[in-house]
Amino acid sequence: MKLPIFFATLLFFAVLPAPTFANPSLNTFETTLPNGLRVIVKEDHRAPTVVHMVWYRVGSMDEKDGTSGVAHALEHLMFKGTKRQPPGEFNRRVAAAGGQDNAFTSYDYTAYFQIVPKGALPEMMQLEADRMANLVFTPAEFAAEIKVVMEERRLRTDDNPRAQVFEAVRGTAFLAHSYRRPIIGWMNDLENLTWQDAHDWYTQWYMPSNAYVVVAGDVEHKEVFRLAKKYYGVHKARALPERKPQNEPEQKGWRRVSVKAPAKLPYLSMLWKVPRLRDVHQDRDPYALEVLAGILDGNDTSRLAKNLVRGTRIAQSAGAGYDGTVRGEATFTMGGQPAEGRSVADLEAALRAEIARIQESGIAPEELARVKTQLIAGQTYKRDSLMAQAMEIGGVEAVGLSWRDIDLLVDQLKGVSAEEVQAVARKYFKDDTLTIAVLDPQPMDTADARPASSAEVKMRH
Amino acid sequence: MTLAYLIILGCRKFMTMKKHFLKTFFSVLVLASFSAGATAGVTIEHWTTAVGTRVYFVETRGLPMLDVQLDFAAGNVYAAPGKAGLPGLTRGLLEAGAGDLDEEQFAERLTDTGAQLGGGVDNDRASVALRTLSSKPEREAALALMRAVLSAPTFPEAILAREKERSIAAIREADTQPGAIAAKRFVAAIYPDHPYGVSATVESVAAITRQDVVDFHQQHYAAKNATISLIGDISRSEAEAIADQLAQALPDSGVAVTLPPVTLPEGQTIKLAHPALQSHVRIGLPAVRRGDADYFPLLVGNYSLGGGGFTSRLMKEVREKRGYVYSVSSYFYPQLLSGPFGISLQTKRSQVNDALKVVDDVLTQFMAQGPTAQELAAAKKNLVDGLALRLDSNAKLLGYLSIIGFYGLPLTYLDDFPARVNAVTIAQVRDAFARHVPRDHLVTVVVAAD
């Protein structure tokens, strides 16, 4: 089960050397460098390995119309070179250390990581600190890399019917908020993105005060703090650009949209606007929404699989989820594929009926207990993975929450009552805040004159 | 928090757009399937139960949890002619009711223990995997349910019918998607007369009866054919007791199956029409089985060719220099019988021939000369020094344990791994590639070709 996270203040400047905080039960420690960079260390000595991550509090939601996709494009370009390192050197040195590296961009943040044998941590911190301030990419390198990004968009979205539905439902639900734009960017924006756009993005957002480092593994936190000061501490603090909230105006009526693409089964996506977690102590509804998502689609006994896939067999697949730990607008989504012979309307009615049943009759104590049992067991299972632990810390910090609140979030979820779940089902699932997107499957031969079945061509070498 | 990490485009957790997602995916896949490696400090205990089931155990006390996995020679290769899809259906239906518990009661009981049941089938194996808390009440309740699934699955007729319908719908859906079409056509072409090349079809799934499922279970889930892997917070004596009880729950029947040999396909290029914007390309042939003496030269060589992510030649030439692709990689996937060597990529359809030309040039040069001395050293360094990363959790170790057990690899395999990698020479790589990747037999599949 996903932990919800709340969002408070985005920016965090330390003007004085900050004290070191520690939570012994979590083996986690934190400090802040004079330039504003925060460093969070989770000690876990089970194996001689370490995860090193740098998170920047900037994602696609901070982009402007016309340059969508620049956050993600810059993420690609961060692997080019620096004033000190030639292109390709970053990957080469991680590989030479026996490590693996990667990066990812979301609406809310951009993050980079290396997983390495513990002895390689200083080198990784040196490399990551270097590209925080000294990135170099040429117009020619930009031109080649943006082609790679366009191929990525074709692969992930343009040839992927469900991804197109996803793009359509977000693009329709949000009119003002930047969550309406896809993270990877519109193709036309990618075609018109310039070296200058990417370079400006880097200089505006990549700085110590807009970043934090998460290290998890077989390390000693004081040594990590010392290394952080040595490598990251040399960068100067700078001011961040202003961020406008771009809050979405209240939706006053349902919206529907359809997407045509080659496929066999239709697909349905329903999105309601709901509150996000803001105050980890005072809020109740976000926790109840998270438990509601677990009741509908959290484990093998959850209602959508039990009733729609296994029971009435209306659905080939069905799911639900609450994304309440975000910087921007929170959503509750339900969706799936109707079974063969059933329509999208059948599935929509069945999904609505599941909400209606909870609105009218609530949930059983056993169902609630199961969600909590799996949540509690999951707290043990997650500790088997260093990456999962680092991701959890990074994820809560990304939206302005602290790693110190992780246990509190779990406790708050454990405290949700059946009445609270019923109450949020009644309160938020109104048609006025609903957006529905449907995949309208097309036979392949209408988009291409040659049916695949008869067009197989073989050639000998 | 559920990690969208590595799931990416899963529509629900739309967190990320990752720079090298496919690279990571492939390195996980390839390394996991390749380097059943180990490092200092991992002690594998091995014994055989009274009923002949082989057991592999690693004690780890760091976390109060236990993973148990059973592997059976019950993968897709064992489907009778005309019954493709039977192994997957049989594995799935194990959870459709057991003993006097129906499907819903079983799911409720298991969820109430806090445990998770997983597994699945690949070409060779069917797996049943349990993750549970190691505290005694939870552990014993979860293991009792696992034993019920293994000993007394009820295979209800109505649920079989439902799962057949869902499988057929999934097949029809996959047959419209270019990546899935390419993958299926590729295995059919490289294994033209072999069960490795046969994918489930609407007809083959429709033909499966309950008796087929019952028989398949009796024949392929037998105690003698099983391996049990355990890792976690239990003692050796507790592991022995758990393994004994699990083994005794298995059917004592079982048949010895002789699989037909794999033969090399004719070299050919297959083009399929599809309206996608990108062409999906698969190139390859059957190349290597588990335990082959050439495995290490192939593993080390492939790192430089297309297995080593951004440092590989294919990635540099096809992606970095020319921007043709988001993802390009090569892999060896050893199996019981000869498993595939493959190269895969996706590119804008108008430039697919240019991309294929670059791949061909890279492969030709690599086959002729092998890696450079510098590339060889880099490959060894990553594979040897990176071993620790691939063994740093119970979940990862369980994966290696199960491969060692199922394929009968030596227990010292893990300790030997660094020395075996470091012993590889350029000449050995060249020689192994020449014998295992005969160019005349390479099959190329292009979906969405013009």
PDB file of N, CA and C in Angstrom, chain B residues 227-308:
ATOM      1  N   THR B 227      12.339 -28.272  -6.621  1.00  0.00           N
ATOM      2  CA  THR B 227      13.377 -27.733  -5.746  1.00  0.00           C
ATOM      3  C   THR B 227      12.708 -26.716  -4.826  1.00  0.00           C
ATOM      4  N   ILE B 228      13.217 -26.655  -3.606  1.00  0.00           N
ATOM      5  CA  ILE B 228      12.702 -25.700  -2.625  1.00  0.00           C
ATOM      6  C   ILE B 228      13.838 -24.759  -2.236  1.00  0.00           C
ATOM      7  N   SER B 229      13.596 -23.450  -2.329  1.00  0.00           N
ATOM      8  CA  SER B 229      14.577 -22.461  -1.897  1.00  0.00           C
ATOM      9  C   SER B 229      13.995 -21.694  -0.722  1.00  0.00           C
ATOM     10  N   LEU B 230      14.793 -21.532   0.315  1.00  0.00           N
ATOM     11  CA  LEU B 230      14.341 -20.778   1.493  1.00  0.00           C
ATOM     12  C   LEU B 230      15.400 -19.756   1.874  1.00  0.00           C
ATOM     13  N   ILE B 231      14.964 -18.562   2.242  1.00  0.00           N
ATOM     14  CA  ILE B 231      15.897 -17.574   2.769  1.00  0.00           C
ATOM     15  C   ILE B 231      15.176 -16.739   3.818  1.00  0.00           C
ATOM     16  N   GLY B 232      15.858 -16.518   4.933  1.00  0.00           N
ATOM     17  CA  GLY B 232      15.251 -15.652   5.930  1.00  0.00           C
ATOM     18  C   GLY B 232      15.575 -16.035   7.350  1.00  0.00           C
ATOM     19  N   ASP B 233      14.692 -15.572   8.216  1.00  0.00           N
ATOM     20  CA  ASP B 233      14.908 -15.546   9.655  1.00  0.00           C
ATOM     21  C   ASP B 233      14.466 -16.849  10.315  1.00  0.00           C
ATOM     22  N   ILE B 234      15.078 -17.954   9.880  1.00  0.00           N
ATOM     23  CA  ILE B 234      14.790 -19.253  10.497  1.00  0.00           C
ATOM     24  C   ILE B 234      16.100 -20.027  10.616  1.00  0.00           C
ATOM     25  N   SER B 235      16.088 -21.050  11.467  1.00  0.00           N
ATOM     26  CA  SER B 235      17.281 -21.877  11.650  1.00  0.00           C
ATOM     27  C   SER B 235      17.286 -23.015  10.631  1.00  0.00           C
ATOM     28  N   ARG B 236      18.421 -23.689  10.547  1.00  0.00           N
ATOM     29  CA  ARG B 236      18.516 -24.842   9.666  1.00  0.00           C
ATOM     30  C   ARG B 236      17.473 -25.906  10.028  1.00  0.00           C
ATOM     31  N   SER B 237      17.298 -26.156  11.312  1.00  0.00           N
ATOM     32  CA  SER B 237      16.344 -27.208  11.682  1.00  0.00           C
ATOM     33  C   SER B 237      14.913 -26.786  11.350  1.00  0.00           C
ATOM     34  N   GLU B 238      14.622 -25.509  11.512  1.00  0.00           N
ATOM     35  CA  GLU B 238      13.288 -25.039  11.110  1.00  0.00           C
ATOM     36  C   GLU B 238      13.117 -25.153   9.598  1.00  0.00           C
ATOM     37  N   ALA B 239      14.180 -24.829   8.861  1.00  0.00           N
ATOM     38  CA  ALA B 239      14.119 -24.934   7.398  1.00  0.00           C
ATOM     39  C   ALA B 239      13.883 -26.383   6.981  1.00  0.00           C
ATOM     40  N   GLU B 240      14.541 -27.303   7.693  1.00  0.00           N
ATOM     41  CA  GLU B 240      14.363 -28.730   7.365  1.00  0.00           C
ATOM     42  C   GLU B 240      12.915 -29.148   7.584  1.00  0.00           C
ATOM     43  N   ALA B 241      12.348 -28.714   8.698  1.00  0.00           N
ATOM     44  CA  ALA B 241      10.965 -29.095   8.994  1.00  0.00           C
ATOM     45  C   ALA B 241      10.008 -28.507   7.952  1.00  0.00           C
ATOM     46  N   ILE B 242      10.229 -27.245   7.594  1.00  0.00           N
ATOM     47  CA  ILE B 242       9.362 -26.602   6.599  1.00  0.00           C
ATOM     48  C   ILE B 242       9.473 -27.314   5.256  1.00  0.00           C
ATOM     49  N   ALA B 243      10.706 -27.615   4.863  1.00  0.00           N
ATOM     50  CA  ALA B 243      10.923 -28.270   3.572  1.00  0.00           C
ATOM     51  C   ALA B 243      10.302 -29.662   3.551  1.00  0.00           C
ATOM     52  N   ASP B 244      10.442 -30.401   4.658  1.00  0.00           N
ATOM     53  CA  ASP B 244       9.852 -31.741   4.719  1.00  0.00           C
ATOM     54  C   ASP B 244       8.341 -31.683   4.544  1.00  0.00           C
ATOM     55  N   GLN B 245       7.727 -30.759   5.247  1.00  0.00           N
ATOM     56  CA  GLN B 245       6.264 -30.654   5.162  1.00  0.00           C
ATOM     57  C   GLN B 245       5.813 -30.251   3.761  1.00  0.00           C
ATOM     58  N   LEU B 246       6.546 -29.332   3.157  1.00  0.00           N
ATOM     59  CA  LEU B 246       6.185 -28.906   1.796  1.00  0.00           C
ATOM     60  C   LEU B 246       6.366 -30.060   0.818  1.00  0.00           C
ATOM     61  N   ALA B 247       7.486 -30.763   0.936  1.00  0.00           N
ATOM     62  CA  ALA B 247       7.778 -31.850  -0.004  1.00  0.00           C
ATOM     63  C   ALA B 247       6.736 -32.951   0.121  1.00  0.00           C
ATOM     64  N   GLN B 248       6.325 -33.228   1.371  1.00  0.00           N
ATOM     65  CA  GLN B 248       5.324 -34.279   1.572  1.00  0.00           C
ATOM     66  C   GLN B 248       3.960 -33.882   1.029  1.00  0.00           C
ATOM     67  N   ALA B 249       3.753 -32.588   0.858  1.00  0.00           N
ATOM     68  CA  ALA B 249       2.471 -32.124   0.312  1.00  0.00           C
ATOM     69  C   ALA B 249       2.385 -32.324  -1.197  1.00  0.00           C
ATOM     70  N   LEU B 250       3.519 -32.598  -1.828  1.00  0.00           N
ATOM     71  CA  LEU B 250       3.525 -32.676  -3.301  1.00  0.00           C
ATOM     72  C   LEU B 250       3.111 -34.058  -3.773  1.00  0.00           C
ATOM     73  N   PRO B 251       2.546 -34.150  -4.991  1.00  0.00           N
ATOM     74  CA  PRO B 251       2.203 -35.464  -5.542  1.00  0.00           C
ATOM     75  C   PRO B 251       3.462 -36.337  -5.635  1.00  0.00           C
ATOM     76  N   ASP B 252       3.306 -37.643  -5.395  1.00  0.00           N
ATOM     77  CA  ASP B 252       4.484 -38.509  -5.517  1.00  0.00           C
ATOM     78  C   ASP B 252       4.528 -39.191  -6.876  1.00  0.00           C
ATOM     79  N   SER B 253       3.663 -38.723  -7.766  1.00  0.00           N
ATOM     80  CA  SER B 253       3.669 -39.271  -9.128  1.00  0.00           C
ATOM     81  C   SER B 253       4.794 -38.612  -9.920  1.00  0.00           C
ATOM     82  N   GLY B 254       4.499 -38.206 -11.100  1.00  0.00           N
ATOM     83  CA  GLY B 254       5.506 -37.506 -11.875  1.00  0.00           C
ATOM     84  C   GLY B 254       6.007 -38.345 -13.017  1.00  0.00           C
ATOM     85  N   VAL B 255       6.286 -37.673 -14.107  1.00  0.00           N
ATOM     86  CA  VAL B 255       6.785 -38.371 -15.283  1.00  0.00           C
ATOM     87  C   VAL B 255       8.097 -37.738 -15.694  1.00  0.00           C
ATOM     88  N   ALA B 256       8.968 -38.554 -16.282  1.00  0.00           N
ATOM     89  CA  ALA B 256      10.197 -38.018 -16.857  1.00  0.00           C
ATOM     90  C   ALA B 256       9.881 -37.635 -18.299  1.00  0.00           C
ATOM     91  N   VAL B 257      10.135 -36.406 -18.642  1.00  0.00           N
ATOM     92  CA  VAL B 257       9.817 -35.930 -19.983  1.00  0.00           C
ATOM     93  C   VAL B 257      11.113 -35.733 -20.761  1.00  0.00           C
ATOM     94  N   THR B 258      11.162 -36.252 -21.954  1.00  0.00           N
ATOM     95  CA  THR B 258      12.308 -35.991 -22.819  1.00  0.00           C
ATOM     96  C   THR B 258      11.920 -34.906 -23.809  1.00  0.00           C
ATOM     97  N   LEU B 259      12.647 -33.817 -23.757  1.00  0.00           N
ATOM     98  CA  LEU B 259      12.326 -32.709 -24.654  1.00  0.00           C
ATOM     99  C   LEU B 259      13.034 -32.896 -25.982  1.00  0.00           C
ATOM    100  N   PRO B 260      12.379 -32.486 -27.076  1.00  0.00           N
ATOM    101  CA  PRO B 260      13.040 -32.606 -28.374  1.00  0.00           C
ATOM    102  C   PRO B 260      14.228 -31.645 -28.456  1.00  0.00           C
ATOM    103  N   PRO B 261      15.244 -31.998 -29.248  1.00  0.00           N
ATOM    104  CA  PRO B 261      16.403 -31.105 -29.345  1.00  0.00           C
ATOM    105  C   PRO B 261      16.056 -29.830 -30.113  1.00  0.00           C
ATOM    106  N   VAL B 262      16.803 -28.777 -29.812  1.00  0.00           N
ATOM    107  CA  VAL B 262      16.649 -27.511 -30.546  1.00  0.00           C
ATOM    108  C   VAL B 262      17.553 -27.557 -31.773  1.00  0.00           C
ATOM    109  N   THR B 263      16.982 -27.176 -32.913  1.00  0.00           N
ATOM    110  CA  THR B 263      17.807 -27.081 -34.119  1.00  0.00           C
ATOM    111  C   THR B 263      17.896 -25.619 -34.537  1.00  0.00           C
ATOM    112  N   LEU B 264      18.916 -25.294 -35.311  1.00  0.00           N
ATOM    113  CA  LEU B 264      19.081 -23.905 -35.731  1.00  0.00           C
ATOM    114  C   LEU B 264      18.104 -23.548 -36.843  1.00  0.00           C
ATOM    115  N   PRO B 265      17.536 -22.346 -36.810  1.00  0.00           N
ATOM    116  CA  PRO B 265      16.604 -21.924 -37.865  1.00  0.00           C
ATOM    117  C   PRO B 265      17.364 -21.489 -39.116  1.00  0.00           C
ATOM    118  N   GLU B 266      16.636 -21.394 -40.207  1.00  0.00           N
ATOM    119  CA  GLU B 266      17.196 -20.770 -41.413  1.00  0.00           C
ATOM    120  C   GLU B 266      17.359 -19.272 -41.169  1.00  0.00           C
ATOM    121  N   GLY B 267      18.444 -18.710 -41.652  1.00  0.00           N
ATOM    122  CA  GLY B 267      18.576 -17.264 -41.582  1.00  0.00           C
ATOM    123  C   GLY B 267      17.519 -16.610 -42.455  1.00  0.00           C
ATOM    124  N   GLN B 268      16.823 -15.622 -41.923  1.00  0.00           N
ATOM    125  CA  GLN B 268      15.767 -14.979 -42.708  1.00  0.00           C
ATOM    126  C   GLN B 268      15.379 -13.653 -42.076  1.00  0.00           C
ATOM    127  N   THR B 269      14.725 -12.809 -42.885  1.00  0.00           N
ATOM    128  CA  THR B 269      14.145 -11.574 -42.369  1.00  0.00           C
ATOM    129  C   THR B 269      12.643 -11.639 -42.558  1.00  0.00           C
ATOM    130  N   ILE B 270      11.900 -11.389 -41.497  1.00  0.00           N
ATOM    131  CA  ILE B 270      10.446 -11.458 -41.530  1.00  0.00           C
ATOM    132  C   ILE B 270       9.902 -10.063 -41.275  1.00  0.00           C
ATOM    133  N   LYS B 271       9.091  -9.577 -42.193  1.00  0.00           N
ATOM    134  CA  LYS B 271       8.518  -8.238 -42.035  1.00  0.00           C
ATOM    135  C   LYS B 271       7.007  -8.340 -41.868  1.00  0.00           C
ATOM    136  N   LEU B 272       6.498  -7.641 -40.873  1.00  0.00           N
ATOM    137  CA  LEU B 272       5.062  -7.666 -40.597  1.00  0.00           C
ATOM    138  C   LEU B 272       4.518  -6.246 -40.650  1.00  0.00           C
ATOM    139  N   ALA B 273       3.366  -6.108 -41.300  1.00  0.00           N
ATOM    140  CA  ALA B 273       2.741  -4.787 -41.366  1.00  0.00           C
ATOM    141  C   ALA B 273       2.078  -4.450 -40.036  1.00  0.00           C
ATOM    142  N   HIS B 274       2.133  -3.184 -39.670  1.00  0.00           N
ATOM    143  CA  HIS B 274       1.457  -2.681 -38.467  1.00  0.00           C
ATOM    144  C   HIS B 274       1.460  -1.164 -38.563  1.00  0.00           C
ATOM    145  N   PRO B 275       0.399  -0.505 -38.084  1.00  0.00           N
ATOM    146  CA  PRO B 275       0.353   0.957 -38.239  1.00  0.00           C
ATOM    147  C   PRO B 275       1.196   1.749 -37.236  1.00  0.00           C
ATOM    148  N   ALA B 276       1.963   1.100 -36.384  1.00  0.00           N
ATOM    149  CA  ALA B 276       2.721   1.833 -35.359  1.00  0.00           C
ATOM    150  C   ALA B 276       3.692   2.841 -35.981  1.00  0.00           C
ATOM    151  N   LEU B 277       4.035   3.870 -35.203  1.00  0.00           N
ATOM    152  CA  LEU B 277       4.997   4.868 -35.669  1.00  0.00           C
ATOM    153  C   LEU B 277       6.412   4.317 -35.675  1.00  0.00           C
ATOM    154  N   GLN B 278       6.656   3.398 -34.736  1.00  0.00           N
ATOM    155  CA  GLN B 278       7.992   2.803 -34.656  1.00  0.00           C
ATOM    156  C   GLN B 278       7.977   1.372 -35.177  1.00  0.00           C
ATOM    157  N   SER B 279       9.081   1.000 -35.829  1.00  0.00           N
ATOM    158  CA  SER B 279       9.303  -0.412 -36.125  1.00  0.00           C
ATOM    159  C   SER B 279       9.886  -1.077 -34.888  1.00  0.00           C
ATOM    160  N   HIS B 280       9.394  -2.277 -34.587  1.00  0.00           N
ATOM    161  CA  HIS B 280       9.951  -3.067 -33.479  1.00  0.00           C
ATOM    162  C   HIS B 280      10.803  -4.179 -34.069  1.00  0.00           C
ATOM    163  N   VAL B 281      12.060  -4.244 -33.670  1.00  0.00           N
ATOM    164  CA  VAL B 281      13.017  -5.159 -34.282  1.00  0.00           C
ATOM    165  C   VAL B 281      13.523  -6.174 -33.266  1.00  0.00           C
ATOM    166  N   ARG B 282      13.563  -7.436 -33.683  1.00  0.00           N
ATOM    167  CA  ARG B 282      14.202  -8.508 -32.904  1.00  0.00           C
ATOM    168  C   ARG B 282      15.135  -9.264 -33.829  1.00  0.00           C
ATOM    169  N   ILE B 283      16.349  -9.471 -33.393  1.00  0.00           N
ATOM    170  CA  ILE B 283      17.328 -10.226 -34.164  1.00  0.00           C
ATOM    171  C   ILE B 283      17.905 -11.299 -33.246  1.00  0.00           C
ATOM    172  N   GLY B 284      18.047 -12.542 -33.744  1.00  0.00           N
ATOM    173  CA  GLY B 284      18.667 -13.526 -32.870  1.00  0.00           C
ATOM    174  C   GLY B 284      18.527 -14.949 -33.340  1.00  0.00           C
ATOM    175  N   LEU B 285      18.877 -15.863 -32.453  1.00  0.00           N
ATOM    176  CA  LEU B 285      18.796 -17.298 -32.717  1.00  0.00           C
ATOM    177  C   LEU B 285      18.980 -18.055 -31.396  1.00  0.00           C
ATOM    178  N   PRO B 286      18.691 -19.378 -31.391  1.00  0.00           N
ATOM    179  CA  PRO B 286      18.971 -20.171 -30.185  1.00  0.00           C
ATOM    180  C   PRO B 286      20.485 -20.250 -29.994  1.00  0.00           C
ATOM    181  N   ALA B 287      20.966 -20.024 -28.767  1.00  0.00           N
ATOM    182  CA  ALA B 287      22.411 -19.867 -28.623  1.00  0.00           C
ATOM    183  C   ALA B 287      23.052 -20.662 -27.496  1.00  0.00           C
ATOM    184  N   VAL B 288      22.422 -20.735 -26.326  1.00  0.00           N
ATOM    185  CA  VAL B 288      23.191 -21.303 -25.210  1.00  0.00           C
ATOM    186  C   VAL B 288      22.266 -21.889 -24.146  1.00  0.00           C
ATOM    187  N   ARG B 289      22.708 -23.001 -23.578  1.00  0.00           N
ATOM    188  CA  ARG B 289      21.953 -23.604 -22.483  1.00  0.00           C
ATOM    189  C   ARG B 289      22.650 -23.353 -21.164  1.00  0.00           C
ATOM    190  N   ARG B 290      21.885 -23.464 -20.076  1.00  0.00           N
ATOM    191  CA  ARG B 290      22.457 -23.321 -18.730  1.00  0.00           C
ATOM    192  C   ARG B 290      23.569 -24.329 -18.524  1.00  0.00           C
ATOM    193  N   GLY B 291      24.652 -23.869 -17.946  1.00  0.00           N
ATOM    194  CA  GLY B 291      25.732 -24.779 -17.637  1.00  0.00           C
ATOM    195  C   GLY B 291      26.712 -24.988 -18.778  1.00  0.00           C
ATOM    196  N   ASP B 292      26.505 -24.332 -19.912  1.00  0.00           N
ATOM    197  CA  ASP B 292      27.419 -24.469 -21.041  1.00  0.00           C
ATOM    198  C   ASP B 292      28.805 -23.934 -20.657  1.00  0.00           C
ATOM    199  N   ALA B 293      29.838 -24.631 -21.129  1.00  0.00           N
ATOM    200  CA  ALA B 293      31.209 -24.231 -20.790  1.00  0.00           C
ATOM    201  C   ALA B 293      31.555 -22.853 -21.354  1.00  0.00           C
ATOM    202  N   ASP B 294      30.861 -22.435 -22.410  1.00  0.00           N
ATOM    203  CA  ASP B 294      31.143 -21.126 -23.022  1.00  0.00           C
ATOM    204  C   ASP B 294      30.368 -19.983 -22.377  1.00  0.00           C
ATOM    205  N   TYR B 295      29.655 -20.291 -21.349  1.00  0.00           N
ATOM    206  CA  TYR B 295      28.775 -19.278 -20.763  1.00  0.00           C
ATOM    207  C   TYR B 295      29.537 -18.016 -20.351  1.00  0.00           C
ATOM    208  N   PHE B 296      30.664 -18.172 -19.696  1.00  0.00           N
ATOM    209  CA  PHE B 296      31.357 -16.971 -19.216  1.00  0.00           C
ATOM    210  C   PHE B 296      31.936 -16.114 -20.342  1.00  0.00           C
ATOM    211  N   PRO B 297      32.567 -16.695 -21.343  1.00  0.00           N
ATOM    212  CA  PRO B 297      32.982 -15.851 -22.481  1.00  0.00           C
ATOM    213  C   PRO B 297      31.809 -15.122 -23.142  1.00  0.00           C
ATOM    214  N   LEU B 298      30.642 -15.772 -23.234  1.00  0.00           N
ATOM    215  CA  LEU B 298      29.478 -15.117 -23.840  1.00  0.00           C
ATOM    216  C   LEU B 298      28.972 -13.983 -22.945  1.00  0.00           C
ATOM    217  N   LEU B 299      28.917 -14.248 -21.658  1.00  0.00           N
ATOM    218  CA  LEU B 299      28.459 -13.235 -20.710  1.00  0.00           C
ATOM    219  C   LEU B 299      29.365 -12.004 -20.756  1.00  0.00           C
ATOM    220  N   VAL B 300      30.659 -12.241 -20.664  1.00  0.00           N
ATOM    221  CA  VAL B 300      31.616 -11.123 -20.622  1.00  0.00           C
ATOM    222  C   VAL B 300      31.614 -10.391 -21.966  1.00  0.00           C
ATOM    223  N   GLY B 301      31.586 -11.144 -23.049  1.00  0.00           N
ATOM    224  CA  GLY B 301      31.589 -10.514 -24.369  1.00  0.00           C
ATOM    225  C   GLY B 301      30.344  -9.693 -24.610  1.00  0.00           C
ATOM    226  N   ASN B 302      29.211 -10.243 -24.224  1.00  0.00           N
ATOM    227  CA  ASN B 302      27.965  -9.536 -24.482  1.00  0.00           C
ATOM    228  C   ASN B 302      27.876  -8.225 -23.715  1.00  0.00           C
ATOM    229  N   TYR B 303      28.557  -8.141 -22.597  1.00  0.00           N
ATOM    230  CA  TYR B 303      28.570  -6.879 -21.846  1.00  0.00           C
ATOM    231  C   TYR B 303      29.055  -5.748 -22.757  1.00  0.00           C
ATOM    232  N   SER B 304      30.123  -6.020 -23.499  1.00  0.00           N
ATOM    233  CA  SER B 304      30.679  -4.982 -24.370  1.00  0.00           C
ATOM    234  C   SER B 304      29.821  -4.765 -25.609  1.00  0.00           C
ATOM    235  N   LEU B 305      29.202  -5.819 -26.100  1.00  0.00           N
ATOM    236  CA  LEU B 305      28.394  -5.699 -27.313  1.00  0.00           C
ATOM    237  C   LEU B 305      27.100  -4.928 -27.050  1.00  0.00           C
ATOM    238  N   GLY B 306      26.311  -5.379 -26.088  1.00  0.00           N
ATOM    239  CA  GLY B 306      25.013  -4.731 -25.900  1.00  0.00           C
ATOM    240  C   GLY B 306      24.372  -5.010 -24.563  1.00  0.00           C
ATOM    241  N   GLY B 307      25.124  -5.627 -23.661  1.00  0.00           N
ATOM    242  CA  GLY B 307      24.551  -5.961 -22.355  1.00  0.00           C
ATOM    243  C   GLY B 307      24.915  -4.970 -21.271  1.00  0.00           C
ATOM    244  N   GLY B 308      25.913  -4.149 -21.539  1.00  0.00           N
ATOM    245  CA  GLY B 308      26.443  -3.265 -20.498  1.00  0.00           C
ATOM    246  C   GLY B 308      25.850  -1.877 -20.498  1.00  0.00           C
TER     247      GLY B 308
END
